[in-house]
Amino acid sequence: TIKKTALTAYSNPRKGGIIGITLEKDDELIEVQRIDGNAELLLATRAGKAIRFKESQVRDMGRGAKGVRGINLGKKDSLIAMEIAKQEQTILTVTQEGFGKRTPFKEYRLQSRGGKGIINIKVTGKNGEAVGMKTVSDKDELMLITEKGMIVRSPVKDIRSTGRSTQGVRLMKLDKGDKIASVAKIIPDDEAAEEEKIKEAESLVKKEPLVVKKEEVVLLKEETKAEKPKEAPKSPEKTAPKKKTTRRKK
């Protein structure tokens, strides 16, 4: 299922959180996206199916609503991803056995919400079920994580673009009994910009001298004086009065 709710409905959060969607038994939330009102959505399933439809086909609902059917799932099938369609990018799908492929958006025709969808990737015993789907460009990088904790990071441009009904190419060689558990997209531009900001901040710290204002120095001296305990005033020493002597004239 899929649902759409105005962002203003979440304007009064509570300490323990608020309801975002009502889930059925054995159901779980897999994706949340922010849309502009004119987006096209793409849903992908574990059995290798996908459906593309306009966001306008989903009416606005309250936070506690269950939603409406986005794609008609087959027996033992389940939803794995939701992405916003972007014409300038491609769809990357990854399977359990380390296979993956890229397909242009134009290969996914617009359909009505709630249909059975079309083939996204050919699922076989060799490549396994689909586990993830991302919208990517040649500048992006891909990170694959396995159930046993192994990680591979590679550029997306190394994965050639193919049709929908293919099983893909091997992206990661797995050990016996291991499978792909998660897929993540990395945008190098954002990472490089963050590193550049850190280097710039470090250079400023090294180059700029420490400046102390005169007012701060005076204040520091006054605080230092205040911290010292005041000594008791010394009592003046008492001196004996001087005697005056006079000489008598003979």
PDB file of C-alpha atoms in Angstrom:
ATOM      1  CA  THR A   1       0.000   0.000   0.000  1.00  0.00           C
ATOM      2  CA  ILE A   2       0.933   3.654  -0.405  1.00  0.00           C
ATOM      3  CA  LYS A   3      -0.388   6.872   1.170  1.00  0.00           C
ATOM      4  CA  LYS A   4       0.130  10.605   0.866  1.00  0.00           C
ATOM      5  CA  THR A   5      -0.184  13.055   3.763  1.00  0.00           C
ATOM      6  CA  ALA A   6       0.366  16.822   3.941  1.00  0.00           C
ATOM      7  CA  LEU A   7       3.538  17.807   5.784  1.00  0.00           C
ATOM      8  CA  THR A   8       1.525  20.148   8.023  1.00  0.00           C
ATOM      9  CA  ALA A   9      -0.098  17.086   9.626  1.00  0.00           C
ATOM     10  CA  TYR A  10       3.242  16.419  11.352  1.00  0.00           C
ATOM     11  CA  SER A  11       3.695  19.969  12.676  1.00  0.00           C
ATOM     12  CA  ASN A  12       2.930  19.060  16.316  1.00  0.00           C
ATOM     13  CA  PRO A  13       5.200  16.138  17.241  1.00  0.00           C
ATOM     14  CA  ARG A  14       5.159  14.578  20.704  1.00  0.00           C
ATOM     15  CA  LYS A  15       7.945  13.253  22.862  1.00  0.00           C
ATOM     16  CA  GLY A  16       6.937   9.658  22.153  1.00  0.00           C
ATOM     17  CA  GLY A  17       6.286  10.324  18.442  1.00  0.00           C
ATOM     18  CA  ILE A  18       3.019  10.456  16.495  1.00  0.00           C
ATOM     19  CA  ILE A  19       1.275   8.020  14.140  1.00  0.00           C
ATOM     20  CA  GLY A  20       2.520   8.209  10.567  1.00  0.00           C
ATOM     21  CA  ILE A  21       0.577   5.287   9.085  1.00  0.00           C
ATOM     22  CA  THR A  22      -1.557   2.411  10.370  1.00  0.00           C
ATOM     23  CA  LEU A  23       0.107  -0.916   9.505  1.00  0.00           C
ATOM     24  CA  GLU A  24      -1.576  -4.250   8.958  1.00  0.00           C
ATOM     25  CA  LYS A  25      -0.378  -7.443  10.658  1.00  0.00           C
ATOM     26  CA  ASP A  26       3.032  -8.634   9.321  1.00  0.00           C
ATOM     27  CA  ASP A  27       3.390  -5.343   7.396  1.00  0.00           C
ATOM     28  CA  GLU A  28       6.200  -2.787   7.720  1.00  0.00           C
ATOM     29  CA  LEU A  29       7.183   0.652   6.435  1.00  0.00           C
ATOM     30  CA  ILE A  30       9.965   0.540   3.806  1.00  0.00           C
ATOM     31  CA  GLU A  31      10.298   4.062   2.376  1.00  0.00           C
ATOM     32  CA  VAL A  32       9.354   7.720   2.914  1.00  0.00           C
ATOM     33  CA  GLN A  33       9.799  10.384   0.224  1.00  0.00           C
ATOM     34  CA  ARG A  34       9.034  14.106   0.057  1.00  0.00           C
ATOM     35  CA  ILE A  35       7.148  15.024  -3.138  1.00  0.00           C
ATOM     36  CA  ASP A  36       6.210  18.293  -4.857  1.00  0.00           C
ATOM     37  CA  GLY A  37       2.745  17.415  -6.178  1.00  0.00           C
ATOM     38  CA  ASN A  38       3.841  16.584  -9.740  1.00  0.00           C
ATOM     39  CA  ALA A  39       6.078  13.580  -9.161  1.00  0.00           C
ATOM     40  CA  GLU A  40       5.978  10.121 -10.733  1.00  0.00           C
ATOM     41  CA  LEU A  41       6.530   7.162  -8.424  1.00  0.00           C
ATOM     42  CA  LEU A  42       8.178   3.828  -9.114  1.00  0.00           C
ATOM     43  CA  LEU A  43       7.536   0.784  -6.898  1.00  0.00           C
ATOM     44  CA  ALA A  44       9.621  -2.408  -7.117  1.00  0.00           C
ATOM     45  CA  THR A  45       8.959  -5.891  -5.710  1.00  0.00           C
ATOM     46  CA  ARG A  46      11.096  -8.805  -4.562  1.00  0.00           C
ATOM     47  CA  ALA A  47       9.897 -10.976  -7.451  1.00  0.00           C
ATOM     48  CA  GLY A  48      11.322  -8.544 -10.024  1.00  0.00           C
ATOM     49  CA  LYS A  49       8.186  -6.527 -10.861  1.00  0.00           C
ATOM     50  CA  ALA A  50       7.831  -2.716 -10.993  1.00  0.00           C
ATOM     51  CA  ILE A  51       5.098  -0.157 -11.603  1.00  0.00           C
ATOM     52  CA  ARG A  52       5.296   3.522 -12.498  1.00  0.00           C
ATOM     53  CA  PHE A  53       2.377   5.888 -11.922  1.00  0.00           C
ATOM     54  CA  LYS A  54       1.629   9.547 -11.234  1.00  0.00           C
ATOM     55  CA  GLU A  55       1.525  10.843  -7.695  1.00  0.00           C
ATOM     56  CA  SER A  56      -1.809  12.534  -8.428  1.00  0.00           C
ATOM     57  CA  GLN A  57      -3.459   9.080  -8.421  1.00  0.00           C
ATOM     58  CA  VAL A  58      -2.937   8.936  -4.663  1.00  0.00           C
ATOM     59  CA  ARG A  59      -5.319  11.211  -2.745  1.00  0.00           C
ATOM     60  CA  ASP A  60      -4.370  13.090   0.422  1.00  0.00           C
ATOM     61  CA  MET A  61      -5.080  11.183   3.653  1.00  0.00           C
ATOM     62  CA  GLY A  62      -4.697  11.679   7.376  1.00  0.00           C
ATOM     63  CA  ARG A  63      -1.755  10.403   9.407  1.00  0.00           C
ATOM     64  CA  GLY A  64      -3.623   7.394  10.748  1.00  0.00           C
ATOM     65  CA  ALA A  65      -4.888   6.149   7.362  1.00  0.00           C
ATOM     66  CA  LYS A  66      -3.820   2.733   6.040  1.00  0.00           C
ATOM     67  CA  GLY A  67      -3.279   3.972   2.486  1.00  0.00           C
ATOM     68  CA  VAL A  68      -4.321   2.598  -0.911  1.00  0.00           C
ATOM     69  CA  ARG A  69      -2.967  -0.163  -3.117  1.00  0.00           C
ATOM     70  CA  GLY A  70       0.092   0.889  -5.085  1.00  0.00           C
ATOM     71  CA  ILE A  71       0.827  -2.410  -6.831  1.00  0.00           C
ATOM     72  CA  ASN A  72      -1.026  -5.709  -6.922  1.00  0.00           C
ATOM     73  CA  LEU A  73       1.432  -8.209  -5.423  1.00  0.00           C
ATOM     74  CA  GLY A  74       1.626 -11.824  -6.457  1.00  0.00           C
ATOM     75  CA  LYS A  75       1.648 -14.749  -4.051  1.00  0.00           C
ATOM     76  CA  LYS A  76       4.647 -14.620  -1.655  1.00  0.00           C
ATOM     77  CA  ASP A  77       5.801 -11.344  -3.257  1.00  0.00           C
ATOM     78  CA  SER A  78       6.600  -8.162  -1.280  1.00  0.00           C
ATOM     79  CA  LEU A  79       7.562  -4.569  -1.918  1.00  0.00           C
ATOM     80  CA  ILE A  80      11.265  -3.663  -1.575  1.00  0.00           C
ATOM     81  CA  ALA A  81      11.589  -0.022  -2.691  1.00  0.00           C
ATOM     82  CA  MET A  82       9.917   3.200  -3.767  1.00  0.00           C
ATOM     83  CA  GLU A  83      11.695   5.875  -5.815  1.00  0.00           C
ATOM     84  CA  ILE A  84      10.751   9.176  -7.454  1.00  0.00           C
ATOM     85  CA  ALA A  85      11.115   8.945 -11.221  1.00  0.00           C
ATOM     86  CA  LYS A  86      13.769  11.268 -12.691  1.00  0.00           C
ATOM     87  CA  GLN A  87      14.099  11.320 -16.452  1.00  0.00           C
ATOM     88  CA  GLU A  88      17.820  12.134 -16.460  1.00  0.00           C
ATOM     89  CA  GLN A  89      18.695   9.149 -14.253  1.00  0.00           C
ATOM     90  CA  THR A  90      18.494   5.366 -14.527  1.00  0.00           C
ATOM     91  CA  ILE A  91      17.011   2.616 -12.368  1.00  0.00           C
ATOM     92  CA  LEU A  92      19.544   0.388 -10.607  1.00  0.00           C
ATOM     93  CA  THR A  93      18.249  -2.945  -9.281  1.00  0.00           C
ATOM     94  CA  VAL A  94      20.329  -5.344  -7.148  1.00  0.00           C
ATOM     95  CA  THR A  95      19.603  -9.004  -6.340  1.00  0.00           C
ATOM     96  CA  GLN A  96      20.475 -11.320  -3.438  1.00  0.00           C
ATOM     97  CA  GLU A  97      23.254 -13.190  -5.233  1.00  0.00           C
ATOM     98  CA  GLY A  98      25.243 -10.033  -6.035  1.00  0.00           C
ATOM     99  CA  PHE A  99      23.849  -9.283  -9.509  1.00  0.00           C
ATOM    100  CA  GLY A 100      22.566  -5.915 -10.694  1.00  0.00           C
ATOM    101  CA  LYS A 101      21.597  -3.858 -13.718  1.00  0.00           C
ATOM    102  CA  ARG A 102      20.741  -0.329 -14.837  1.00  0.00           C
ATOM    103  CA  THR A 103      17.731   0.505 -16.991  1.00  0.00           C
ATOM    104  CA  PRO A 104      16.607   3.893 -18.411  1.00  0.00           C
ATOM    105  CA  PHE A 105      13.339   5.318 -17.087  1.00  0.00           C
ATOM    106  CA  LYS A 106      11.792   5.352 -20.555  1.00  0.00           C
ATOM    107  CA  GLU A 107      11.682   1.535 -20.382  1.00  0.00           C
ATOM    108  CA  TYR A 108       9.053   1.808 -17.616  1.00  0.00           C
ATOM    109  CA  ARG A 109       5.800   3.019 -19.154  1.00  0.00           C
ATOM    110  CA  LEU A 110       3.224   4.919 -17.130  1.00  0.00           C
ATOM    111  CA  GLN A 111       0.461   2.730 -15.687  1.00  0.00           C
ATOM    112  CA  SER A 112      -2.513   3.090 -13.414  1.00  0.00           C
ATOM    113  CA  ARG A 113      -1.975   2.691  -9.710  1.00  0.00           C
ATOM    114  CA  GLY A 114      -2.873  -0.744  -8.348  1.00  0.00           C
ATOM    115  CA  GLY A 115      -1.842  -2.786 -11.399  1.00  0.00           C
ATOM    116  CA  LYS A 116       0.411  -5.848 -11.452  1.00  0.00           C
ATOM    117  CA  GLY A 117       3.290  -3.916 -12.985  1.00  0.00           C
ATOM    118  CA  ILE A 118       5.882  -4.974 -15.553  1.00  0.00           C
ATOM    119  CA  ILE A 119       9.170  -6.871 -15.414  1.00  0.00           C
ATOM    120  CA  ASN A 120      11.914  -4.903 -13.683  1.00  0.00           C
ATOM    121  CA  ILE A 121      14.581  -7.617 -13.556  1.00  0.00           C
ATOM    122  CA  LYS A 122      14.569 -11.265 -14.543  1.00  0.00           C
ATOM    123  CA  VAL A 123      14.667 -13.265 -11.308  1.00  0.00           C
ATOM    124  CA  THR A 124      16.314 -16.706 -11.611  1.00  0.00           C
ATOM    125  CA  GLY A 125      18.050 -19.213  -9.362  1.00  0.00           C
ATOM    126  CA  LYS A 126      21.384 -17.735 -10.466  1.00  0.00           C
ATOM    127  CA  ASN A 127      20.864 -14.115  -9.468  1.00  0.00           C
ATOM    128  CA  GLY A 128      18.225 -14.529  -6.727  1.00  0.00           C
ATOM    129  CA  GLU A 129      15.397 -12.236  -5.677  1.00  0.00           C
ATOM    130  CA  ALA A 130      15.623  -8.447  -5.904  1.00  0.00           C
ATOM    131  CA  VAL A 131      16.687  -6.735  -2.654  1.00  0.00           C
ATOM    132  CA  GLY A 132      17.054  -3.073  -3.597  1.00  0.00           C
ATOM    133  CA  MET A 133      16.337  -0.403  -6.192  1.00  0.00           C
ATOM    134  CA  LYS A 134      17.837   3.110  -6.516  1.00  0.00           C
ATOM    135  CA  THR A 135      17.700   6.010  -8.967  1.00  0.00           C
ATOM    136  CA  VAL A 136      21.309   6.710 -10.018  1.00  0.00           C
ATOM    137  CA  SER A 137      23.483   8.686 -12.445  1.00  0.00           C
ATOM    138  CA  ASP A 138      27.027   8.124 -13.746  1.00  0.00           C
ATOM    139  CA  LYS A 139      28.430  10.417 -11.031  1.00  0.00           C
ATOM    140  CA  ASP A 140      27.058   8.316  -8.179  1.00  0.00           C
ATOM    141  CA  GLU A 141      28.669   5.400  -6.371  1.00  0.00           C
ATOM    142  CA  LEU A 142      27.123   2.190  -5.102  1.00  0.00           C
ATOM    143  CA  MET A 143      27.683   0.427  -1.773  1.00  0.00           C
ATOM    144  CA  LEU A 144      26.621  -3.195  -1.271  1.00  0.00           C
ATOM    145  CA  ILE A 145      26.433  -4.773   2.193  1.00  0.00           C
ATOM    146  CA  THR A 146      26.053  -8.508   2.786  1.00  0.00           C
ATOM    147  CA  GLU A 147      24.420 -10.464   5.605  1.00  0.00           C
ATOM    148  CA  LYS A 148      27.875 -11.455   6.905  1.00  0.00           C
ATOM    149  CA  GLY A 149      29.065  -7.850   7.063  1.00  0.00           C
ATOM    150  CA  MET A 150      31.105  -7.607   3.853  1.00  0.00           C
ATOM    151  CA  ILE A 151      31.024  -4.275   1.980  1.00  0.00           C
ATOM    152  CA  VAL A 152      31.878  -3.308  -1.597  1.00  0.00           C
ATOM    153  CA  ARG A 153      31.917   0.242  -2.960  1.00  0.00           C
ATOM    154  CA  SER A 154      32.077   0.851  -6.713  1.00  0.00           C
ATOM    155  CA  PRO A 155      31.218   3.595  -9.248  1.00  0.00           C
ATOM    156  CA  VAL A 156      27.837   3.313 -10.941  1.00  0.00           C
ATOM    157  CA  LYS A 157      29.302   4.175 -14.351  1.00  0.00           C
ATOM    158  CA  ASP A 158      30.970   0.736 -14.449  1.00  0.00           C
ATOM    159  CA  ILE A 159      27.523  -0.902 -14.639  1.00  0.00           C
ATOM    160  CA  ARG A 160      26.277  -0.834 -18.216  1.00  0.00           C
ATOM    161  CA  SER A 161      22.698   0.105 -19.043  1.00  0.00           C
ATOM    162  CA  THR A 162      20.496  -2.772 -20.269  1.00  0.00           C
ATOM    163  CA  GLY A 163      16.834  -3.595 -20.848  1.00  0.00           C
ATOM    164  CA  ARG A 164      14.286  -4.491 -18.207  1.00  0.00           C
ATOM    165  CA  SER A 165      13.994  -8.228 -18.845  1.00  0.00           C
ATOM    166  CA  THR A 166      17.603  -9.200 -18.081  1.00  0.00           C
ATOM    167  CA  GLN A 167      19.192 -10.799 -15.022  1.00  0.00           C
ATOM    168  CA  GLY A 168      22.030  -8.274 -14.824  1.00  0.00           C
ATOM    169  CA  VAL A 169      25.768  -8.645 -14.303  1.00  0.00           C
ATOM    170  CA  ARG A 170      27.764  -9.658 -11.229  1.00  0.00           C
ATOM    171  CA  LEU A 171      28.473  -6.694  -8.964  1.00  0.00           C
ATOM    172  CA  MET A 172      29.948  -8.553  -5.991  1.00  0.00           C
ATOM    173  CA  LYS A 173      31.419 -12.003  -5.502  1.00  0.00           C
ATOM    174  CA  LEU A 174      29.870 -13.594  -2.416  1.00  0.00           C
ATOM    175  CA  ASP A 175      31.144 -16.268  -0.052  1.00  0.00           C
ATOM    176  CA  LYS A 176      29.217 -19.501   0.257  1.00  0.00           C
ATOM    177  CA  GLY A 177      25.956 -18.950   2.141  1.00  0.00           C
ATOM    178  CA  ASP A 178      26.251 -15.153   2.037  1.00  0.00           C
ATOM    179  CA  LYS A 179      23.706 -12.824   0.377  1.00  0.00           C
ATOM    180  CA  ILE A 180      23.239  -9.118  -0.312  1.00  0.00           C
ATOM    181  CA  ALA A 181      21.313  -7.528   2.548  1.00  0.00           C
ATOM    182  CA  SER A 182      21.302  -3.803   1.741  1.00  0.00           C
ATOM    183  CA  VAL A 183      22.034  -1.331  -1.051  1.00  0.00           C
ATOM    184  CA  ALA A 184      23.076   2.311  -0.597  1.00  0.00           C
ATOM    185  CA  LYS A 185      23.740   5.174  -3.008  1.00  0.00           C
ATOM    186  CA  ILE A 186      26.668   7.533  -2.398  1.00  0.00           C
ATOM    187  CA  ILE A 187      26.881  10.963  -4.024  1.00  0.00           C
ATOM    188  CA  PRO A 188      30.605  11.882  -4.327  1.00  0.00           C
ATOM    189  CA  ASP A 189      29.849  15.594  -4.898  1.00  0.00           C
ATOM    190  CA  ASP A 190      28.305  15.932  -1.442  1.00  0.00           C
ATOM    191  CA  GLU A 191      31.129  13.966   0.167  1.00  0.00           C
ATOM    192  CA  ALA A 192      33.816  16.061  -1.584  1.00  0.00           C
ATOM    193  CA  ALA A 193      32.076  19.298  -0.596  1.00  0.00           C
ATOM    194  CA  GLU A 194      31.992  18.207   3.053  1.00  0.00           C
ATOM    195  CA  GLU A 195      35.715  17.333   3.005  1.00  0.00           C
ATOM    196  CA  GLU A 196      36.490  20.697   1.385  1.00  0.00           C
ATOM    197  CA  LYS A 197      34.625  22.515   4.169  1.00  0.00           C
ATOM    198  CA  ILE A 198      36.600  20.620   6.828  1.00  0.00           C
ATOM    199  CA  LYS A 199      39.953  21.444   5.154  1.00  0.00           C
ATOM    200  CA  GLU A 200      38.976  25.110   4.828  1.00  0.00           C
ATOM    201  CA  ALA A 201      38.041  25.299   8.506  1.00  0.00           C
ATOM    202  CA  GLU A 202      41.327  23.654   9.532  1.00  0.00           C
ATOM    203  CA  SER A 203      43.362  26.090   7.422  1.00  0.00           C
ATOM    204  CA  LEU A 204      41.584  29.072   8.978  1.00  0.00           C
ATOM    205  CA  VAL A 205      42.369  27.814  12.471  1.00  0.00           C
ATOM    206  CA  LYS A 206      46.081  27.480  11.601  1.00  0.00           C
ATOM    207  CA  LYS A 207      46.420  30.834   9.813  1.00  0.00           C
ATOM    208  CA  GLU A 208      44.336  33.231  11.890  1.00  0.00           C
ATOM    209  CA  PRO A 209      46.107  34.605  15.027  1.00  0.00           C
ATOM    210  CA  LEU A 210      44.363  34.626  18.357  1.00  0.00           C
ATOM    211  CA  VAL A 211      42.953  38.096  19.006  1.00  0.00           C
ATOM    212  CA  VAL A 212      42.071  39.201  22.518  1.00  0.00           C
ATOM    213  CA  LYS A 213      40.153  42.403  22.979  1.00  0.00           C
ATOM    214  CA  LYS A 214      41.310  44.993  25.494  1.00  0.00           C
ATOM    215  CA  GLU A 215      37.999  44.849  27.335  1.00  0.00           C
ATOM    216  CA  GLU A 216      38.419  41.090  27.820  1.00  0.00           C
ATOM    217  CA  VAL A 217      41.910  41.579  29.315  1.00  0.00           C
ATOM    218  CA  VAL A 218      40.649  44.192  31.760  1.00  0.00           C
ATOM    219  CA  LEU A 219      37.762  41.958  32.755  1.00  0.00           C
ATOM    220  CA  LEU A 220      40.113  39.049  33.273  1.00  0.00           C
ATOM    221  CA  LYS A 221      42.347  41.124  35.524  1.00  0.00           C
ATOM    222  CA  GLU A 222      39.374  42.301  37.560  1.00  0.00           C
ATOM    223  CA  GLU A 223      38.148  38.705  38.012  1.00  0.00           C
ATOM    224  CA  THR A 224      41.660  37.612  39.072  1.00  0.00           C
ATOM    225  CA  LYS A 225      41.827  40.360  41.645  1.00  0.00           C
ATOM    226  CA  ALA A 226      38.413  39.420  42.973  1.00  0.00           C
ATOM    227  CA  GLU A 227      39.439  35.804  43.421  1.00  0.00           C
ATOM    228  CA  LYS A 228      42.403  36.680  45.718  1.00  0.00           C
ATOM    229  CA  PRO A 229      41.454  36.800  49.411  1.00  0.00           C
ATOM    230  CA  LYS A 230      41.680  40.234  50.951  1.00  0.00           C
ATOM    231  CA  GLU A 231      44.425  40.549  53.526  1.00  0.00           C
ATOM    232  CA  ALA A 232      43.587  42.093  56.877  1.00  0.00           C
ATOM    233  CA  PRO A 233      44.903  45.667  57.209  1.00  0.00           C
ATOM    234  CA  LYS A 234      48.054  45.925  59.286  1.00  0.00           C
ATOM    235  CA  SER A 235      47.652  47.846  62.506  1.00  0.00           C
ATOM    236  CA  PRO A 236      50.079  50.735  62.790  1.00  0.00           C
ATOM    237  CA  GLU A 237      52.928  50.185  65.248  1.00  0.00           C
ATOM    238  CA  LYS A 238      52.746  52.300  68.391  1.00  0.00           C
ATOM    239  CA  THR A 239      55.851  54.359  69.073  1.00  0.00           C
ATOM    240  CA  ALA A 240      56.826  55.866  72.378  1.00  0.00           C
ATOM    241  CA  PRO A 241      56.469  59.668  72.566  1.00  0.00           C
ATOM    242  CA  LYS A 242      59.754  61.568  72.309  1.00  0.00           C
ATOM    243  CA  LYS A 243      60.913  63.488  75.401  1.00  0.00           C
ATOM    244  CA  LYS A 244      62.026  67.048  74.995  1.00  0.00           C
ATOM    245  CA  THR A 245      65.185  68.063  76.888  1.00  0.00           C
ATOM    246  CA  THR A 246      66.345  71.577  77.559  1.00  0.00           C
ATOM    247  CA  ARG A 247      69.683  72.910  78.745  1.00  0.00           C
ATOM    248  CA  ARG A 248      69.913  75.442  81.569  1.00  0.00           C
ATOM    249  CA  LYS A 249      72.160  78.462  81.120  1.00  0.00           C
ATOM    250  CA  LYS A 250      74.712  78.967  83.822  1.00  0.00           C
TER     251      LYS A 250
END
